[in-house]
XYZ file of C-alpha atoms in Angstrom:
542
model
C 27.192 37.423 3.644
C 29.508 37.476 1.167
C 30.371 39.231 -2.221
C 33.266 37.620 -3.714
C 33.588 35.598 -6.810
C 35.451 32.327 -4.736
C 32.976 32.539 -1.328
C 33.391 30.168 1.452
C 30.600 28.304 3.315
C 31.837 27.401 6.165
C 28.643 27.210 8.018
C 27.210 24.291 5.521
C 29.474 22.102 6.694
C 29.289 20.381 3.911
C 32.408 19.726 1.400
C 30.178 18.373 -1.416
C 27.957 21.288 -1.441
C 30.381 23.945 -1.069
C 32.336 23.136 -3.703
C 29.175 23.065 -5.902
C 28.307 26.286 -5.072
C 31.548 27.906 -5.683
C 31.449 26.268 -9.332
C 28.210 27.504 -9.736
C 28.715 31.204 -8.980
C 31.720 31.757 -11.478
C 29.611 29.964 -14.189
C 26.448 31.629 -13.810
C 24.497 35.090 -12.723
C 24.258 34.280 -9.417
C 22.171 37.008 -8.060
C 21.435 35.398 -4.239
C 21.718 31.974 -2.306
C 19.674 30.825 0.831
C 20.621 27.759 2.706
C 17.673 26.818 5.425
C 18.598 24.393 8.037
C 16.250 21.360 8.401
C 13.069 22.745 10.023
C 10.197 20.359 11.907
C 8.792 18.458 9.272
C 11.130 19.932 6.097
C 14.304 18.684 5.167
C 17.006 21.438 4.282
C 16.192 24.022 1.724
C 18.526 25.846 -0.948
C 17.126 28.831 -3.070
C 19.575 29.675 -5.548
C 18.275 32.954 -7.058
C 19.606 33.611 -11.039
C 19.097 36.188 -13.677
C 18.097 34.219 -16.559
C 15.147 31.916 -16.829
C 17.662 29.437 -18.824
C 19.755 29.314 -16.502
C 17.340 28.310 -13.811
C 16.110 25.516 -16.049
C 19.965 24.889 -16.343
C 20.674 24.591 -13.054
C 17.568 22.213 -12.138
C 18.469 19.706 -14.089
C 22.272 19.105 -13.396
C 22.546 15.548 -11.934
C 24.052 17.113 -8.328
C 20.634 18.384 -7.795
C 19.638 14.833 -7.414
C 22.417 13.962 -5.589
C 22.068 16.355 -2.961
C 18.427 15.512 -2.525
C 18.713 12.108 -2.129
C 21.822 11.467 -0.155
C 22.369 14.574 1.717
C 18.089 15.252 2.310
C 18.853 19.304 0.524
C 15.939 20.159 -1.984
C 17.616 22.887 -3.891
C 15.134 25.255 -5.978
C 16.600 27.434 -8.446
C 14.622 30.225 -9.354
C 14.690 33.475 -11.757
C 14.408 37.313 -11.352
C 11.101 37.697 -13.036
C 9.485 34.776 -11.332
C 10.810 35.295 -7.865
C 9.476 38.739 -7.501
C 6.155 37.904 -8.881
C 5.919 35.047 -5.938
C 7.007 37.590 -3.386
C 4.665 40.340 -4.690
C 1.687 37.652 -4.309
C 2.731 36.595 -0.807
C 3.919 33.028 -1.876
C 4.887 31.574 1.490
C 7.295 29.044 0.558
C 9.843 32.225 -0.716
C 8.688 34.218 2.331
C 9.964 31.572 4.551
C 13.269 30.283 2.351
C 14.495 33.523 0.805
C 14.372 35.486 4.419
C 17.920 37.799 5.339
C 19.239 35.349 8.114
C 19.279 32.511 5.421
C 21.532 34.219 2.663
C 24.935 33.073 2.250
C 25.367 34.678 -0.945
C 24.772 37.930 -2.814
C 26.216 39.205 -5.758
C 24.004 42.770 -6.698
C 25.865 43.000 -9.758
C 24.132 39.900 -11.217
C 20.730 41.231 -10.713
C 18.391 43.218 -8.090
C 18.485 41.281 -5.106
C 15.452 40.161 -2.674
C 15.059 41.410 0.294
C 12.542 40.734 2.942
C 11.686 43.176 5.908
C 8.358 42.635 6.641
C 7.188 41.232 9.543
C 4.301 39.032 10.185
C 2.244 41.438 10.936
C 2.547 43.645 7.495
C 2.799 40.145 5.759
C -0.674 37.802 7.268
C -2.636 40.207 4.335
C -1.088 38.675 1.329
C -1.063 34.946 3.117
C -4.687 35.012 3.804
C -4.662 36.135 0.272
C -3.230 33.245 -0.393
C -4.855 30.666 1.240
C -8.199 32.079 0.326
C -6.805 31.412 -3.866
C -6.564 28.009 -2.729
C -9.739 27.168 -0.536
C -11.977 29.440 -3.238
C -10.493 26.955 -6.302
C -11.069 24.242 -4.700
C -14.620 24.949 -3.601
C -15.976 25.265 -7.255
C -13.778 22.194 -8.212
C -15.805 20.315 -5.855
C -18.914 21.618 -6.247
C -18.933 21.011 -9.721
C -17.697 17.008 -8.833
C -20.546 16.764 -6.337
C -22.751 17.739 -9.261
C -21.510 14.576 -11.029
C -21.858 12.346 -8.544
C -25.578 13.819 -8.007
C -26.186 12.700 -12.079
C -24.752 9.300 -11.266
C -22.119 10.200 -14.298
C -19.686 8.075 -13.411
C -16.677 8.043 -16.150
C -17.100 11.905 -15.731
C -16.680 11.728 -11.623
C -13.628 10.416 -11.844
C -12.125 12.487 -14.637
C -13.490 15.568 -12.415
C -11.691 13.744 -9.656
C -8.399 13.387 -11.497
C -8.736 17.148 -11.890
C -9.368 17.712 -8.295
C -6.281 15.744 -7.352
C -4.365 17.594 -9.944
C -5.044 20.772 -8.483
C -4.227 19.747 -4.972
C -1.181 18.425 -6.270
C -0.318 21.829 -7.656
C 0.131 23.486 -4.228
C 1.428 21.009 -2.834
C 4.370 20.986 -5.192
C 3.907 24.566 -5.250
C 4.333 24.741 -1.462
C 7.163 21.847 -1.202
C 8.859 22.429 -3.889
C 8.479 26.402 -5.439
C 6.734 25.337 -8.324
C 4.401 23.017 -10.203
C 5.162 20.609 -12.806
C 2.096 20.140 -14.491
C 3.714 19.110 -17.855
C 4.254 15.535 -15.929
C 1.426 12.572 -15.573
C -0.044 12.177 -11.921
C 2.109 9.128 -11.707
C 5.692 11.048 -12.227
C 3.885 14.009 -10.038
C 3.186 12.046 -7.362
C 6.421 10.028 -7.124
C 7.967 13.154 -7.597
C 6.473 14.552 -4.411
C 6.993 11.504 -2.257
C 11.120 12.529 -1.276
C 9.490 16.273 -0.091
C 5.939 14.490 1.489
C 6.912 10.638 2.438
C 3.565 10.541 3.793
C 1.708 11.251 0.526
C 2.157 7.296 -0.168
C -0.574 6.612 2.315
C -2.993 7.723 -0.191
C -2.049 5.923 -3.472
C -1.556 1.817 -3.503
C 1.317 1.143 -6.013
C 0.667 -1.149 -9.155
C 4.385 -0.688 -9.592
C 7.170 1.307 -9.048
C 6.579 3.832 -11.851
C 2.028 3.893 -11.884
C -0.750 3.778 -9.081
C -3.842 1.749 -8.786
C -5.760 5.214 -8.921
C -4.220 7.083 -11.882
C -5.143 3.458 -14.001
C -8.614 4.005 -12.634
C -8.528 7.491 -13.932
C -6.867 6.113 -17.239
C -9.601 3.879 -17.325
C -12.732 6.103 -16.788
C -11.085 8.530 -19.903
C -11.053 5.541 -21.972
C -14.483 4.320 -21.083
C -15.857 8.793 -22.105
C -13.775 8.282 -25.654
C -15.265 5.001 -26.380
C -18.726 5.650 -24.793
C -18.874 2.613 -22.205
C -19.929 3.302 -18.889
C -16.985 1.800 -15.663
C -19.054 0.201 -12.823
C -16.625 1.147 -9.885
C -19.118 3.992 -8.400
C -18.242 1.828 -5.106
C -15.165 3.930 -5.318
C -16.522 6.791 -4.771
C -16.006 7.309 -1.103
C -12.241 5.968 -1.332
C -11.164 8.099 -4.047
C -12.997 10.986 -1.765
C -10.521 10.261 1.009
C -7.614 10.362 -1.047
C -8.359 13.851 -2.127
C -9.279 14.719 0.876
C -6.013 13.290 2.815
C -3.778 15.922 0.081
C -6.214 18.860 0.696
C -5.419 18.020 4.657
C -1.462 18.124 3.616
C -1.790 21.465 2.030
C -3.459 22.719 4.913
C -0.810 21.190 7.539
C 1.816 22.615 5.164
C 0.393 26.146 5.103
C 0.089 25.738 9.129
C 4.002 24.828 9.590
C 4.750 27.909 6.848
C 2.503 30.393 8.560
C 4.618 29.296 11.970
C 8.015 29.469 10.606
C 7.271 32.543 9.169
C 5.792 34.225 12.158
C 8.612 32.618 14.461
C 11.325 34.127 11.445
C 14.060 31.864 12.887
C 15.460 27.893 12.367
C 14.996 25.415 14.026
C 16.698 21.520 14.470
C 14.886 18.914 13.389
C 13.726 16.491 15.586
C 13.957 12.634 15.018
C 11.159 10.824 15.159
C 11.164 6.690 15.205
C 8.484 4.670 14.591
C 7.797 1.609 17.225
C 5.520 -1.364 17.306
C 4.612 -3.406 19.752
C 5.975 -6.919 19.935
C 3.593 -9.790 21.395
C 6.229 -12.106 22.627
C 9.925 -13.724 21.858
C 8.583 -16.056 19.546
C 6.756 -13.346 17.517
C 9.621 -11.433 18.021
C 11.682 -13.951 16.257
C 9.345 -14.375 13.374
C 9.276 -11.198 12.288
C 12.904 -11.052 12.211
C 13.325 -14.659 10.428
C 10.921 -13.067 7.809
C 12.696 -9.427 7.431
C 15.577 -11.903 6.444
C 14.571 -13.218 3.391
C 11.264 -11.257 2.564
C 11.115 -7.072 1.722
C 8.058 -6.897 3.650
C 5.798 -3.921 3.776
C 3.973 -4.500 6.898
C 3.059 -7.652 8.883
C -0.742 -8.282 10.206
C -0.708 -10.810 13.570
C -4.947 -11.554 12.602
C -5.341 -14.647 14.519
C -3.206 -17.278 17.132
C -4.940 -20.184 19.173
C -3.619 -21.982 21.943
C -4.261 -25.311 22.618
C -2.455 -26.878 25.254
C 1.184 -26.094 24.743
C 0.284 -25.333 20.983
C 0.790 -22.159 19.325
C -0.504 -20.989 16.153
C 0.474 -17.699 14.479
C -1.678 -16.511 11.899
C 0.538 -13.696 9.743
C -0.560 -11.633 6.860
C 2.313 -10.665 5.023
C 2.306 -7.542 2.334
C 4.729 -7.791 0.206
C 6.320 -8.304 -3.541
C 7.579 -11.451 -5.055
C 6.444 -13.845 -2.026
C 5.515 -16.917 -3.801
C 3.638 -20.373 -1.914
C 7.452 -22.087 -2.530
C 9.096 -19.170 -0.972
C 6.317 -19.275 1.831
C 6.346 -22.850 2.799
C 10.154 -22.730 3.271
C 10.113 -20.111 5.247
C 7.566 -22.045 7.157
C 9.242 -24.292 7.615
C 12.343 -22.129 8.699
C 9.889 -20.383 11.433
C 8.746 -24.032 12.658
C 12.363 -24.957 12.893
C 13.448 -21.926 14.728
C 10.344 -22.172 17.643
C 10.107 -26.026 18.427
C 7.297 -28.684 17.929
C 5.376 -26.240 20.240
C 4.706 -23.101 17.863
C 3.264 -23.209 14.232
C 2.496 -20.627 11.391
C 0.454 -19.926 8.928
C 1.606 -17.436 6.880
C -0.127 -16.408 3.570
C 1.200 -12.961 1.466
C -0.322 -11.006 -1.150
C 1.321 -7.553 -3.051
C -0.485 -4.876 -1.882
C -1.387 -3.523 -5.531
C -2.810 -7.498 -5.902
C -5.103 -6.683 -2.543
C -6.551 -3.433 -3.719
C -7.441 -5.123 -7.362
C -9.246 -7.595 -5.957
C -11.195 -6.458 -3.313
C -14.469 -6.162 -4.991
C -14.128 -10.225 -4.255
C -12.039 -10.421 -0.827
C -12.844 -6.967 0.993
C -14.770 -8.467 3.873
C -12.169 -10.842 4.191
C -8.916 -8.337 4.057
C -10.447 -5.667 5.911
C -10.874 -7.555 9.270
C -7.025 -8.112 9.079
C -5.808 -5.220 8.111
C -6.528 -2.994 11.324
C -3.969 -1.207 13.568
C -4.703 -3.483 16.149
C -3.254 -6.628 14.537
C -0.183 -4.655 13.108
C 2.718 -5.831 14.486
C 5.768 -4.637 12.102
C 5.337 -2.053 9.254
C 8.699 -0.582 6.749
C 7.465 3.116 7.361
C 5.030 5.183 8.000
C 4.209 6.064 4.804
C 2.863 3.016 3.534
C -0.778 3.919 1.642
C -3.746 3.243 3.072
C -6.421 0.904 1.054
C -8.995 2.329 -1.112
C -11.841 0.446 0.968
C -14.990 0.208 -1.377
C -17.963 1.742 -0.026
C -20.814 0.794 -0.252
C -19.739 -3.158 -0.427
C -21.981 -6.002 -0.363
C -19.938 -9.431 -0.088
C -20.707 -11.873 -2.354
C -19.844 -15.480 -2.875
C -19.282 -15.384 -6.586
C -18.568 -18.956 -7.832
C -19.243 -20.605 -4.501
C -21.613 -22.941 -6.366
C -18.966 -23.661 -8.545
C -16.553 -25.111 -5.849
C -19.220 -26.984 -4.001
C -20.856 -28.858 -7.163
C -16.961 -29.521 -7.731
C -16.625 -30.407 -4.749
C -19.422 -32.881 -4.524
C -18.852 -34.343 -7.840
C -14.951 -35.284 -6.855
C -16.673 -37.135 -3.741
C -18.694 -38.507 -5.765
C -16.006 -40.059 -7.969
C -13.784 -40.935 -4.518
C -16.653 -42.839 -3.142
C -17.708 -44.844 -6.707
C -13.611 -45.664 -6.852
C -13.748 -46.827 -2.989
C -16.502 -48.801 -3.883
C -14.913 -52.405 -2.675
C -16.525 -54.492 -5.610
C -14.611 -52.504 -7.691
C -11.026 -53.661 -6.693
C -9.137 -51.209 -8.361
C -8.380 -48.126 -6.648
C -6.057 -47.087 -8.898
C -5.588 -43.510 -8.426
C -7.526 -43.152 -5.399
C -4.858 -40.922 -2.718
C -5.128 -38.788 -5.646
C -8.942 -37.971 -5.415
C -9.096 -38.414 -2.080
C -6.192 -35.275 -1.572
C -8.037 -33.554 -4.402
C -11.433 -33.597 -2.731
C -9.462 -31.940 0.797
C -7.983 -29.254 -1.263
C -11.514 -28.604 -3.066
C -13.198 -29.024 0.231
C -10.732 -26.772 2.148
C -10.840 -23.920 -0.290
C -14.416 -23.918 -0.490
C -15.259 -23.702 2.940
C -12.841 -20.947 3.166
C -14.515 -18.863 0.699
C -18.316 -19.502 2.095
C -16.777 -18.718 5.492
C -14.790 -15.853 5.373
C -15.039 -14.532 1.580
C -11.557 -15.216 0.735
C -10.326 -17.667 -1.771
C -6.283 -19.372 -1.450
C -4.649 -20.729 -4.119
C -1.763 -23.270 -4.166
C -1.225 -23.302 -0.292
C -0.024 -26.672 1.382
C -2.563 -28.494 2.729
C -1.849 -27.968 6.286
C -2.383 -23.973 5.932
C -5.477 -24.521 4.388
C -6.778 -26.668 6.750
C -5.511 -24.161 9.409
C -7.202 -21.392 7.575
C -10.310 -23.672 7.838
C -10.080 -23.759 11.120
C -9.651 -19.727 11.539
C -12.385 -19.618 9.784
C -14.823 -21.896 11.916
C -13.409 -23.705 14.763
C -16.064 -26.446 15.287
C -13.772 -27.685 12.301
C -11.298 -28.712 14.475
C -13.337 -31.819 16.227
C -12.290 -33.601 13.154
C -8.683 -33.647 14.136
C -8.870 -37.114 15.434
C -9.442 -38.780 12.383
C -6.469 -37.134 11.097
C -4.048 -38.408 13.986
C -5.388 -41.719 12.993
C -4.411 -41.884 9.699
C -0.838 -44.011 8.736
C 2.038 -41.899 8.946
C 1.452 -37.604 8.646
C -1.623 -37.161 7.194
C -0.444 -33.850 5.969
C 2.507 -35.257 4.214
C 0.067 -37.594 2.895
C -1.831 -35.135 0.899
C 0.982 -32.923 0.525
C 2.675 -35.881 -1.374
C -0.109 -36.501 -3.902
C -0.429 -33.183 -4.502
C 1.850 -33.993 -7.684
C 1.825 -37.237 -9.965
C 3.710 -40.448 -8.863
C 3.867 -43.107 -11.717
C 3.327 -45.957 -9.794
C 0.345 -48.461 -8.546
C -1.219 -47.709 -5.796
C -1.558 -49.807 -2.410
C -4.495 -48.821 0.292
C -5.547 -50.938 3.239
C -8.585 -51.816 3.719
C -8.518 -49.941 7.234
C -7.185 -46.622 5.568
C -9.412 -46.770 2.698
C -12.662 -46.619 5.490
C -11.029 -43.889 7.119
C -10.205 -41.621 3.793
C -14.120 -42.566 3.039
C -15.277 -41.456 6.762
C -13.342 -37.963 6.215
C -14.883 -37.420 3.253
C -18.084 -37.855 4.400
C -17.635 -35.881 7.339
C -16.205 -32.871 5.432
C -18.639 -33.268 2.809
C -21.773 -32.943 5.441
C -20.049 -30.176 7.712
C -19.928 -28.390 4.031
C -23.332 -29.289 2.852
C -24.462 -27.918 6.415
C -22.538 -24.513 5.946
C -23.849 -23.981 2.649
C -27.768 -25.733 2.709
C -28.184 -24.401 5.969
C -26.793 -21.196 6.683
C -28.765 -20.093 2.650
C -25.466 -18.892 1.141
C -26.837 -19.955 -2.177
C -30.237 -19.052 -4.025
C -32.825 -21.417 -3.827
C -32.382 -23.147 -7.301
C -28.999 -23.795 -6.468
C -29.608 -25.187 -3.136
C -32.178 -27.425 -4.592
C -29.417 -28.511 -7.085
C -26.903 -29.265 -3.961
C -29.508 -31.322 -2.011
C -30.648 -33.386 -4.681
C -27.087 -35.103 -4.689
C-alpha cells in the first residue's frame, strides 16, 4: 500500500493506467483505490474512492474511463465518502467484494476516513441475506401486481407494468455490475449500457437498431395507446416478454451467486477463457460459411434443409444479418456455386433479425422450425438475443386468396394469349415467367407460411421444393425446355423492347407447365381446405 503523493503500480502492469492514476491522485481527494484482477465471469474492477460527490461525478465522466473499459476490459467505479459507507453499512456486495484490504493499492487517510473491511463471511451472510431478501420481496409485489393485469386482460397496462418490472431488474443489475443505477437513462441507453459488463443480456432484447430494441418500442407503444385511449392487440406477447424478465431476474440471481462466492473465498482469481465452437457438417459447408463471413457481417447461420440427389447437393442457409440484399445474395450465390462445382448448390435467403421479430405474427411457423440449435451451424457470439416467440400463435394464411386468384387470373391471360388463332404472342415469355413467380410464391406461403420477395427464380423454385417435394416430378419438363429454363425466366424477369419469337413446340410446353403448376396448386389449396368455403367456391368455379 502506499501513501505518497507520486505512487507506483507496478503490479497493474499497465503503463496507460498507471499513469492515469498518478494524475488523478495529485488532482483530486483521493481517499482509497482498489484494483481487482479479472475474476470468473467479471472483467477487472477499479474502485476509486473520493471525498467529494463532484468529484466522483468528475471522475466518471473523463473520456479514459471509456477507454479503459473498452480496450483494456477495466470497469472503473468512482465512488464518494457518504455513499460508500452507506453501501457498506447495508451489506452491498459489489463493495464487499471490490473494496476488500488485499485489493488496495492506494490510501491517502488525509483525504478522508478510509474503508476498511474485516469481516468475514461469517459476521457478513446477515446483511447479504438482507440483501437479497430487498430484492426478491420488491420484486414479488411488482409481479403480483402485473399478474393482476394480465388476470383483467388490461393489456396497454401489462406492458407498462412490465416495463416497470424490467426497470427494476435492471436496477440491480447495474447496481450489482456496475455500483450504481442510472435510472435517469431510457431502457434503451440502460440496456446498451449494461451489455460491455453482461454480454449475455443481448439474448433477451432483438435490436431494431443500434441505439433502440424491438421491446422498449413495444413498451413505447402500449404508453401511447393508455394516453390516447386505444387498446394494442399484441397480448400474444405476453409469454415472450415474460421470459425476458425472467432471463434478467435469472442474471441477478447468478450474479449474487458468483458475489456471495468471491466473497466467501476473499481471494482473486484468473479468468478463464472460454471459446465458443460449432460444429461443421462437411468441407463444402465449411467453405460456405467462410465464403459468406467474407463479404456478409453475419449474425448466425441456420443449415434448415440439404437434399441429395445423386451426386447433387443442395444447401439450404438462413442467413441473419444487416444490409443483405437479393443482388448481394444471388452473387454470392453464385460465388458459393463457383467455389463447390456443378455438384453442390445453395439456396440462401437472409432477413435482419429486428425484420424477423416484426413480422412474425405472419411467418412464425415458418421461422421457428429453422431457427433451432440443431440447424445452427455458425453464430458471431454468444450473446446474440433470443426471439420473442409469440405465444399463443395460430398461423394464418392472410392474403393467400389473394395470390391464388392472381395467380389464376395471370394463367388465365397466358393461356387466352397462347391461344393459336390468335397469332400474336406478343409478350407472352413475359406472362408465362410472371405466372412461375406468382405460382412459386404462392405455394410457398400455403405450404410453409412464409412469403419471399424478389428471389431468382431458381431459389424459389428450390424453396418450392423444400416446401413439398412431390414438386420436384415436374423437373423434366424443365430439362426440356430450349436452353436454361432458369435463365429463361430469370431473363424476362425485366423488360426487353423487342418482338417476341416462340416455337410452336415451346409454346405447348410453357402451356403444359402452366397447367401442371396451376392443378398441383389448385390441389394444395381446394383440397387440403386452406381457404373458407366461399373462397374455395370462388377458386373452383374458374
Amino acid at each position: 500500500m502506499k501513501t505518497s503523493r507520486q505512487p507506483s503500480f507496478p503490479t497493474l502492469e499497465n503503463e496507460f493506467l498507471e499513469n492515469i492514476l498518478r494524475q488523478t491522485v495529485s488532482h483530486y481527494a483521493v481517499v482509497q483505490m482498489f484494483y481487482n484482477k479479472p475474476k470468473p465471469g467479471s472483467q477487472a474492477v477499479l474502485v476509486i474512492y473520493l471525498q467529494q460527490k463532484q468529484d466522483a461525478d468528475l471522475l466518471q465522466s473523463r473520456p479514459w474511463v471509456e477507454k479503459l473499459k473498452n480496450q483494456y476490459q477495466i470497469f472503473v467505479y468512482c465512488v464518494y465518502s457518504t455513499r460508500l459507507h452507506h453501501k457498506f453499512s447495508l451489506g452491498h456486495p459489489f463493495i464487499e467484494t471490490y473494496c476488500r484490504p488485499p485489493a488496495a493499492i492506494y490510501q491517502n487517510e488525509a483525504a478522508g476516513e478510509p474503508l476498511l473491511i474485516r469481516r468475514n463471511w461469517t459476521k457478513y451472510k446477515e446483511k447479504f441475506y438482507a440483501f437479497e431478501e430487498r430484492f426478491y420481496n420488491g420484486h414479488e409485489v411488482r409481479l403480483g401486481q402485473l399478474q393482476k393485469l394480465i388476470a383483467e386482460d388490461a393489456v396497454n397496462s401489462v406492458f407498462t407494468a412490465y416495463e416497470r418490472l424490467i426497470g427494476y431488474d435492471l436496477d440491480y443489475l447495474e447496481d450489482l455490475y456496475i455500483g450504481h443505477t442510472v435510472t435517469l437513462k431510457g431502457l434503451n441507453e440502460r440496456i446498451n449500457n449494461l451489455i460491455p459488463y453482461i454480454p449475455e443480456i443481448q439474448r433477451y432484447f432483438v435490436r431494431k437498431n443500434n441505439h433502440s430494441y424491438y421491446l422498449t418500442e413495444l413498451f413505447a407503444k402500449a404508453k401511447k395507446g393508455i394516453d390516447e385511449g386505444e387498446v394494442i392487440f399484441d397480448d400474444d406477447l405476453f409469454e415472450a416478454v415474460g421470459i425476458v424478465e425472467k432471463g434478467l431476474y435469472d442474471l441477478i440471481e447468478t450474479r449474487l451467486a458468483a458475489l456471495k462466492k468471491w466473497i466467501k473465498k476473499g481471494s482473486n482469481e484468473k479468468q478463464e477463457l472460454c471459446i465458443a465452437t460449432y460444429s461443421q457438417k462437411d468441407e463444402i459447408l465449411e467453405m460456405a460459411i467462410a465464403t459468406v463471413l467474407k463479404s456478409v457481417e453475419a449474425e448466425q447461420i441456420y443449415l434448415f434443409h440439404q437434399t441429395t440427389y445423386g451426386e447433387h447437393k443442395t444447401y439450404y442457409l438462413l442467413l441473419i444479418a444487416r444490409g443483405v440484399g437479393n443482388e448481394k445474395l444471388k452473387l454470392l450465390t453464385q460465388s458459393l456455386k463457383g467455389k463447390a462445382g456443378l455438384e453442390h448448390d445453395f439456396v440462401l435467403i437472409a432477413h435482419e433479425r429486428y425484420w424477423i421479430q416484426k413480422n412474425l405474427f405472419q411467418y412464425q411457423q415458418f421461422f421457428s422450425q429453422i431457427i433451432q440449435s440443431k440447424n445452427l451451424i455458425y453464430s458471431s457470439g454468444d450473446c446474440h438475443p433470443e426471439f420473442h416467440w409469440l405465444k399463443p400463435h395460430e398461423p394464418h394464411h392472410g392474403d393467400l386468396f389473394l395470390y391464388c386468384k392472381a395467380t389464376e387470373y395471370t394463367a388465365m391471360q397466358f393461356f387466352a394469349m397462347a391461344d393459336p388463332d390468335r397469332q400474336n404472342d406478343q409478350g407472352l415469355e413475359y406472362l408465362f415467367t410472371l405466372f412461375f413467380l406468382s405460382f412459386c410464391r404462392t405455394y410457398i406461403s400455403a405450404k410453409t407460411f412464409y412469403t419471399p420477395n424478389s428471389l431468382s427464380c431458381r431459389v424459389l423454385w428450390q424453396l418450392c421444393v423444400y416446401a413439398d417435394a412431390n414438386l420436384q416430378r415436374y423437373d423434366y419438363l424443365f430439362g426440356q425446355f430450349p436452353g436454361d429454363f432458369f435463365y429463361f425466366l430469370d431473363k424476362y424477369m425485366t423488360l426487353h423492347h423487342r418482338l417476341s419469337h416462340h416455337s410452336k413446340e415451346e409454346v405447348e410446353l410453357m402451356k403444359m407447365i402452366v397447367e401442371k403448376l396451376g392443378k398441383a396448386l389448385k390441389d394444395l389449396v381446394v383440397g387440403g381446405r386452406l381457404l373458407d368455403d366461399r373462397q374455395i367456391v370462388s377458386l373452383r368455379s374458374q
